Coordinates of C-alpha atoms and ligand atoms in Angstrom, one line a residue:
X210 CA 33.6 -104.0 -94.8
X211 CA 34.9 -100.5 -96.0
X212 CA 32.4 -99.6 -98.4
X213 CA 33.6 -98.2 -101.8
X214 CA 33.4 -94.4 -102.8
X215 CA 29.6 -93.0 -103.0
X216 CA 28.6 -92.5 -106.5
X217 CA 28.4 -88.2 -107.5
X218 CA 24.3 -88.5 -107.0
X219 CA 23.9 -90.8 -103.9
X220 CA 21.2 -89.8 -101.8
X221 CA 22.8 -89.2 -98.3
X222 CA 21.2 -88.5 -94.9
X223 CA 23.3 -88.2 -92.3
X224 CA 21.2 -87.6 -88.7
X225 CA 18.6 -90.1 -87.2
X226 CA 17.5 -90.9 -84.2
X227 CA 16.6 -95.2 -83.2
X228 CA 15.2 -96.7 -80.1
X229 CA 18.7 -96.2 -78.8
X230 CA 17.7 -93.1 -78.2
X231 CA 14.2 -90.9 -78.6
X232 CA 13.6 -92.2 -82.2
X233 CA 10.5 -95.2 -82.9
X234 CA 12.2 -97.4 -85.2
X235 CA 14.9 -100.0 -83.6
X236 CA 18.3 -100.2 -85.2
X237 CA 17.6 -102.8 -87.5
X238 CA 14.4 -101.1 -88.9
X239 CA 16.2 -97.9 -89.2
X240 CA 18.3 -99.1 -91.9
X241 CA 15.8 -101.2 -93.7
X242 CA 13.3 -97.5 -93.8
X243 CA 16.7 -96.1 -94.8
X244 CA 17.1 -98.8 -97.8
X245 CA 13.2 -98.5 -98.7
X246 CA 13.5 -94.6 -98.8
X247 CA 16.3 -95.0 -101.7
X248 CA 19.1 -93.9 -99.6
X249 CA 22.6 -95.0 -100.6
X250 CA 24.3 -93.8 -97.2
X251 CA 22.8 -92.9 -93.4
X252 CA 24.2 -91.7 -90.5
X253 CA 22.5 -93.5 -87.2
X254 CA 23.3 -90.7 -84.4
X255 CA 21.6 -91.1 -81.1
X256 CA 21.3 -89.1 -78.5
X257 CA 24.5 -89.6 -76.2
X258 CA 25.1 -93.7 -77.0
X259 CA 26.1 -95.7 -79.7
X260 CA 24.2 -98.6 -78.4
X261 CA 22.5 -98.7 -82.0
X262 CA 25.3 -99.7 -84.1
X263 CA 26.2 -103.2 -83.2
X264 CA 22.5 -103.9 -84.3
X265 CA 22.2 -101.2 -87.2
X266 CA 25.3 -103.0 -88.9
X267 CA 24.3 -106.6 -88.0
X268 CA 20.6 -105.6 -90.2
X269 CA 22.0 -103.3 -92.7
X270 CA 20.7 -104.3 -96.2
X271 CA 22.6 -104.7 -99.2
X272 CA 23.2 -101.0 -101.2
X273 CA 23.2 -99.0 -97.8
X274 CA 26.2 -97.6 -96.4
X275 CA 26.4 -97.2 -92.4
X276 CA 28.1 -93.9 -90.6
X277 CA 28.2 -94.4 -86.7
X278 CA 27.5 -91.0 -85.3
X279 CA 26.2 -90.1 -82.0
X280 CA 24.4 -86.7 -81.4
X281 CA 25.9 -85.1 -78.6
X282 CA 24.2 -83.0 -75.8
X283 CA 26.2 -80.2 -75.3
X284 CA 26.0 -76.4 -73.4
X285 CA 28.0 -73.2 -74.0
X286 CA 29.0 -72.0 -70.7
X287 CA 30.3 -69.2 -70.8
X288 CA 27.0 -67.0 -71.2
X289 CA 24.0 -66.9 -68.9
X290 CA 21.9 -68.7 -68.9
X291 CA 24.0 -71.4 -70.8
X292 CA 23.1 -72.2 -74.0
X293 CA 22.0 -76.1 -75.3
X294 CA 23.2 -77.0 -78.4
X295 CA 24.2 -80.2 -80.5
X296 CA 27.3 -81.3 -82.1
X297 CA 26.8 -84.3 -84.6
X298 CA 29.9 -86.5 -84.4
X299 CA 30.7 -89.1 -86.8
X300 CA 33.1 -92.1 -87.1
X301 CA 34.8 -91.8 -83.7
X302 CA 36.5 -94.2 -81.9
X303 CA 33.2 -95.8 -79.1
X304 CA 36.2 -97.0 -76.8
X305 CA 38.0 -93.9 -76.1
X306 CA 37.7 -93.6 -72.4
X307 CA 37.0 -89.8 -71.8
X308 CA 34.3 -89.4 -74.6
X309 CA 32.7 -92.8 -73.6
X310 CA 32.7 -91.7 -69.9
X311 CA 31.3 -88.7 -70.6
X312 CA 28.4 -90.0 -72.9
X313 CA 27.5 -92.8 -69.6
X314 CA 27.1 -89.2 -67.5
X315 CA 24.9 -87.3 -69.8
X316 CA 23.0 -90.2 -70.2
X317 CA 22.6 -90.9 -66.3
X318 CA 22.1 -86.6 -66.2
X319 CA 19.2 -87.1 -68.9
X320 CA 17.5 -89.6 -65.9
X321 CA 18.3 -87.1 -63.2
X322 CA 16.2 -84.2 -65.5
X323 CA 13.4 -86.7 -67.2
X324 CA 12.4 -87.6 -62.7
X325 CA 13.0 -84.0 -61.8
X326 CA 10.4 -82.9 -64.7
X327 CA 8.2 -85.2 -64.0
X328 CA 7.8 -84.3 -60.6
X329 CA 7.4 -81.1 -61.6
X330 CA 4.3 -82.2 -63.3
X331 CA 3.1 -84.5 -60.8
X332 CA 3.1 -81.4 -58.3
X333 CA 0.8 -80.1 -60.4
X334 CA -1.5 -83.0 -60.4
X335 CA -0.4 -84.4 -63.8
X336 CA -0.5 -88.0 -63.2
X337 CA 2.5 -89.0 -65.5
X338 CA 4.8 -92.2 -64.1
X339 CA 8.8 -91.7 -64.6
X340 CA 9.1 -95.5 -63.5
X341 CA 6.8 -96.5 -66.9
X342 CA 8.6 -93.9 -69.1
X343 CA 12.2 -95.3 -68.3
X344 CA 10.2 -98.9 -68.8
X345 CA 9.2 -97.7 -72.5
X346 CA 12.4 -95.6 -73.5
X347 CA 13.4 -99.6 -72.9
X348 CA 17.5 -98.7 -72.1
X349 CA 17.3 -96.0 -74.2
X350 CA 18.9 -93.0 -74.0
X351 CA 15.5 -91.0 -72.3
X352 CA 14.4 -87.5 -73.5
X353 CA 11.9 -85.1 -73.4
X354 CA 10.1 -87.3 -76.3
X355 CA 9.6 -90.1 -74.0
X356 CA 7.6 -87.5 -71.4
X357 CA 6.2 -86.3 -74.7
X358 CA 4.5 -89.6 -75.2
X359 CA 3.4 -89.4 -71.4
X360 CA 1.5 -86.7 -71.7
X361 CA -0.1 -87.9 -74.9
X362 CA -1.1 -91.3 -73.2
X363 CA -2.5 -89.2 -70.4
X364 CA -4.8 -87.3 -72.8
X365 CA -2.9 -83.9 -72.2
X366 CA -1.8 -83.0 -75.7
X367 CA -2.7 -84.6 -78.8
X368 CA 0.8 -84.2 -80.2
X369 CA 4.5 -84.5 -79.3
X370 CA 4.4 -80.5 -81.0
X371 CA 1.9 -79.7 -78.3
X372 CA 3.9 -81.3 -75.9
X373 CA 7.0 -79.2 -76.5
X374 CA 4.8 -76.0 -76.5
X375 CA 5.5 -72.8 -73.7
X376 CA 2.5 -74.7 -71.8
X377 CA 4.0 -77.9 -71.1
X378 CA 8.1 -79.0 -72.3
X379 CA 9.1 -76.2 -73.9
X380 CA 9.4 -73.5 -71.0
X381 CA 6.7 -74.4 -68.0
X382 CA 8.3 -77.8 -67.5
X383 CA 11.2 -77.2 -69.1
X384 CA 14.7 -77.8 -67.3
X385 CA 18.6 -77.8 -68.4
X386 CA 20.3 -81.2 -68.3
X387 CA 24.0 -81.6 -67.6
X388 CA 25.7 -81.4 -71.0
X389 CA 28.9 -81.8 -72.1
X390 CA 31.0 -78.2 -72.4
X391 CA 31.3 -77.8 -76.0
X392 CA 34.8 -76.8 -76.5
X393 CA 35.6 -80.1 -74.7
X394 CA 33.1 -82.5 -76.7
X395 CA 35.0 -80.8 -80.0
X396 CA 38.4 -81.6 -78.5
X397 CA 36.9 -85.6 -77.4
X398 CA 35.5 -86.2 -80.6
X399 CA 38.8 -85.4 -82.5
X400 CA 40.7 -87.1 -79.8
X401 CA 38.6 -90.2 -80.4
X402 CA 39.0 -89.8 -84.0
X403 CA 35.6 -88.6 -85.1
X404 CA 34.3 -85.2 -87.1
X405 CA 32.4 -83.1 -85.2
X406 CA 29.5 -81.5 -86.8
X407 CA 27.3 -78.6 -85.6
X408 CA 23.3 -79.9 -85.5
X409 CA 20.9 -77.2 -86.6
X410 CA 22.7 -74.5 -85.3
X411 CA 20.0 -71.3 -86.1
X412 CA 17.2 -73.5 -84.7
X413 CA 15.8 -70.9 -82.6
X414 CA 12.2 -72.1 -82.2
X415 CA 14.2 -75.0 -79.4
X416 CA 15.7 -72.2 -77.3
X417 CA 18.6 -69.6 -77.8
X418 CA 21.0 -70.3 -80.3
X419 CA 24.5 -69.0 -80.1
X420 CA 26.1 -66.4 -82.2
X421 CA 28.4 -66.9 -85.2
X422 CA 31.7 -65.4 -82.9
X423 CA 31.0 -69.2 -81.0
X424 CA 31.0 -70.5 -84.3
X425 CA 34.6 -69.5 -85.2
X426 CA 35.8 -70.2 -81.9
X427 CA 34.4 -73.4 -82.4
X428 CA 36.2 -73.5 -86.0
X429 CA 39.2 -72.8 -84.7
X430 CA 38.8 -75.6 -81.8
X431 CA 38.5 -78.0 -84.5
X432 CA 34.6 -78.2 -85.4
X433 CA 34.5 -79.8 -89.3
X434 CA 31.2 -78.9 -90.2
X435 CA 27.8 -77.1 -89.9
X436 CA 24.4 -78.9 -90.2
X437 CA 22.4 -76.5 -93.0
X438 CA 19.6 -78.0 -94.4
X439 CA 17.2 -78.6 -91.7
X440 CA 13.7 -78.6 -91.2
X441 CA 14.1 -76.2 -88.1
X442 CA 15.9 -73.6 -90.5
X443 CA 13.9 -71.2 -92.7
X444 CA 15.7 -70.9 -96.1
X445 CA 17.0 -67.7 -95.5
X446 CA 18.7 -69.3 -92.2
X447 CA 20.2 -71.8 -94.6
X448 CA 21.7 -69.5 -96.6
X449 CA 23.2 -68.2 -93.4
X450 CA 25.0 -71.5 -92.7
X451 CA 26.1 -72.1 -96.0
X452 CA 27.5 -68.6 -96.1
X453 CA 29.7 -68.8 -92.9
X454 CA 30.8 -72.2 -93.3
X455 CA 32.4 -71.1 -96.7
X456 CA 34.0 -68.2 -94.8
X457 CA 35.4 -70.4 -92.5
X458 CA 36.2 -73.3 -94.6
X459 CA 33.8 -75.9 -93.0
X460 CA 31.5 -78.1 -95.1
X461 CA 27.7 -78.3 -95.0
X462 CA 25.8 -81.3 -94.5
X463 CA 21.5 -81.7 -95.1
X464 CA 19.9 -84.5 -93.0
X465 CA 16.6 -85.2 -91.9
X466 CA 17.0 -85.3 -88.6
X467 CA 14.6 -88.6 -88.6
X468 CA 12.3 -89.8 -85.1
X469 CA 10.1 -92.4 -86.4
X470 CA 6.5 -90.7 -85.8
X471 CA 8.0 -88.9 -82.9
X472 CA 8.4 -86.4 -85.9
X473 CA 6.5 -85.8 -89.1
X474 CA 9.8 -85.2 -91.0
X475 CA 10.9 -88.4 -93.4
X476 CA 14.2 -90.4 -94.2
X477 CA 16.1 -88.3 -96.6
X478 CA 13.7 -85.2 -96.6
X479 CA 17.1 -83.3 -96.6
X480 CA 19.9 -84.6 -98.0
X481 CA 24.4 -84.2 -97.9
X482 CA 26.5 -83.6 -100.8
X483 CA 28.9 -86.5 -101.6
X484 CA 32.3 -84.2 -101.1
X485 CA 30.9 -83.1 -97.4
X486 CA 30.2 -87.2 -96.9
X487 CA 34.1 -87.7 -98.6
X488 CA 35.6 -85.1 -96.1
X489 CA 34.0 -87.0 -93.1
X490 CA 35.2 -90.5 -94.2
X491 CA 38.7 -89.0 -95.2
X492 CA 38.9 -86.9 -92.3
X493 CA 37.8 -89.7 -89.2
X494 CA 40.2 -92.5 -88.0
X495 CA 38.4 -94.0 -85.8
X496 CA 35.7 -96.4 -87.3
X497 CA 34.9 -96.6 -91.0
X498 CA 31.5 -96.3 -93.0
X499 CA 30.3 -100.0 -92.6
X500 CA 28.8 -101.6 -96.0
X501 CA 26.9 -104.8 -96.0
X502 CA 28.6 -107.3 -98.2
Ligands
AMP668 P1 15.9 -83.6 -74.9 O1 17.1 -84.1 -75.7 O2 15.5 -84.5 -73.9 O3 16.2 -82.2 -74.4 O4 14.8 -83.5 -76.0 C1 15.0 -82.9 -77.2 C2 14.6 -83.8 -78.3 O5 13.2 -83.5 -78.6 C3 15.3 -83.5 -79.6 O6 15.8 -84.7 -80.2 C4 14.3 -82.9 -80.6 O7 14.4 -83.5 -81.8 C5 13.0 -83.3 -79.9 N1 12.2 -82.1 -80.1 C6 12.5 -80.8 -79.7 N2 11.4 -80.0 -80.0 C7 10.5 -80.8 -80.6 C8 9.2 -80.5 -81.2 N3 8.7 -79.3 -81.2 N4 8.5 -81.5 -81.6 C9 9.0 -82.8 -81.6 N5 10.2 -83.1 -81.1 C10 11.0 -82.1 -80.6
ZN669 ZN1 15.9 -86.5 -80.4
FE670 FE1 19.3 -82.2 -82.2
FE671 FE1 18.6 -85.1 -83.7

């Protein structure tokens, strides 16, 4: 099942999203979009769960090459307010106790914040249901997306964009979610054999963003790499990334950060360089790239 090495000029995309978490596509037609759009390898990274890998690798299609990742909430707290951020983490061990009981209580925090918010809006006479949004996140891991789509079905917004706007989930009905302390999701990744991965790290239009002095610390903690290319970063914030991961010897990956039409971004719209994808696979011990045979 341990694919062979990717050729110098294979087209890699290493961050989506699935019905496992806030993503449209299932599993299975995850990696069939991933095969149409002339990928060779793609990471499937929910939010908080690796629910979608059984079924991504039972469907994957002949020529594509599966990382298991997970996209990890996470919070710096030792600044106030705390600040969100996102570590990608690939190839890790989805039995190792600690990580795997921490995922289970983000995901039941995620419920905890999607009922809070949507009380919120309900206060103000927004008639949005958080019994028919758990319904249609379906066991998913449930995000701000799946009130997104709420709000959309109520006539509210026209788009999920609108939806995240100052006026709505972006800061009136905004509110933090217990994450996982990022120092300590960098240690549990590593101790469950996987490569963590900084997501979009200068995306300011989200929220804050940290500085690059959390960056080294992180480094030093044993981060492996920093997401660059990204449609949330302008290229002169690219260049930023690319500039302090050489600094502090950390590789760069491109991904496209794919949501079905949660997102107007496509499969492979940003792309990883086959020696950042060969420092992953060489670097993880606990699961391998899966290829179909
Ligand atoms: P949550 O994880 O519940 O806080 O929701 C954050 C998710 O919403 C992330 O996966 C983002 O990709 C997505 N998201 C954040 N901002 C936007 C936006 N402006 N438009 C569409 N999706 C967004
Ligand atoms: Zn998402
Ligand atoms: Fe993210
Ligand atoms: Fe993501």
């Amino acid at each position: 099942m341990t694919p062979p090495p990717a050729p110098a000029a294979a087209r890699i995309d290493l961050h989506t999203h699935s019905t496992a978490s806030d993503g449209t596509l299932t599993p299975a037609e995850l990696v069939r979009a991933a095969a149409d759009a002339g990928l060779d390898v793609l990471a499937i990274t929910d939010h908080d769960t690796t629910d979608g890998w059984a079924p991504a690798v039972a469907a994957l299609p002949p020529g594509l090459t599966l990382v298991r990742g997970a996209e990890i909430s996470c919070r710096w707290y030792a600044t106030e307010p705390a600040v969100a951020l996102h570590l990608l983490a690939y190839l890790f061990d989805p039995e190792e106790p600690e990580l795997v009981a921490e995922l289970a209580r983000v995901r039941a925090a995620r419920e905890v914040r999607g009922e809070r918010i949507v009380e919120l809006l309900r206060a103000d006479g927004i008639d949005v249901s958080w019994p028919e949004i758990l319904a249609r996140a379906a066991g998913g891991t449930v995000g701000r997306p799946h009130i997104a789509q709420a709000l959309i079905r109520a006539g509210l917004v026209a788009t999920t964009t609108e939806a995240f706007g100052a006026a709505w989930l972006g800061e009136r009905y905004r509110l933090p979610k217990a994450d996982i302390d990022v120092f300590r999701a960098v240690r549990l990744v590593r101790a469950a054999g996987g490569v963590p991965v900084f997501a979009h790290p200068r995306a300011s239009r989200r929220g804050p963003i940290v500085s690059d002095e959390l960056i080294i610390e992180l480094a030093a903690a044993g981060l492996a790499g920093l997401e660059a290319d990204h449609e949330d970063h302008s290229p002169a914030e690219r260049a930023h990334v690319r500039g302090l991961a050489a600094e502090l010897g950390l590789f760069v990956t491109g991904s496209s950060d794919f949501h079905g039409t949660h997102k107007t971004v496509r499969l492979g719209a940003f792309t990883t360089a086959v020696e950042a994808y060969e420092r992953i696979v060489a670097d993880a011990t606990g699961v391998t790239p899966v290829a179909s045979t």
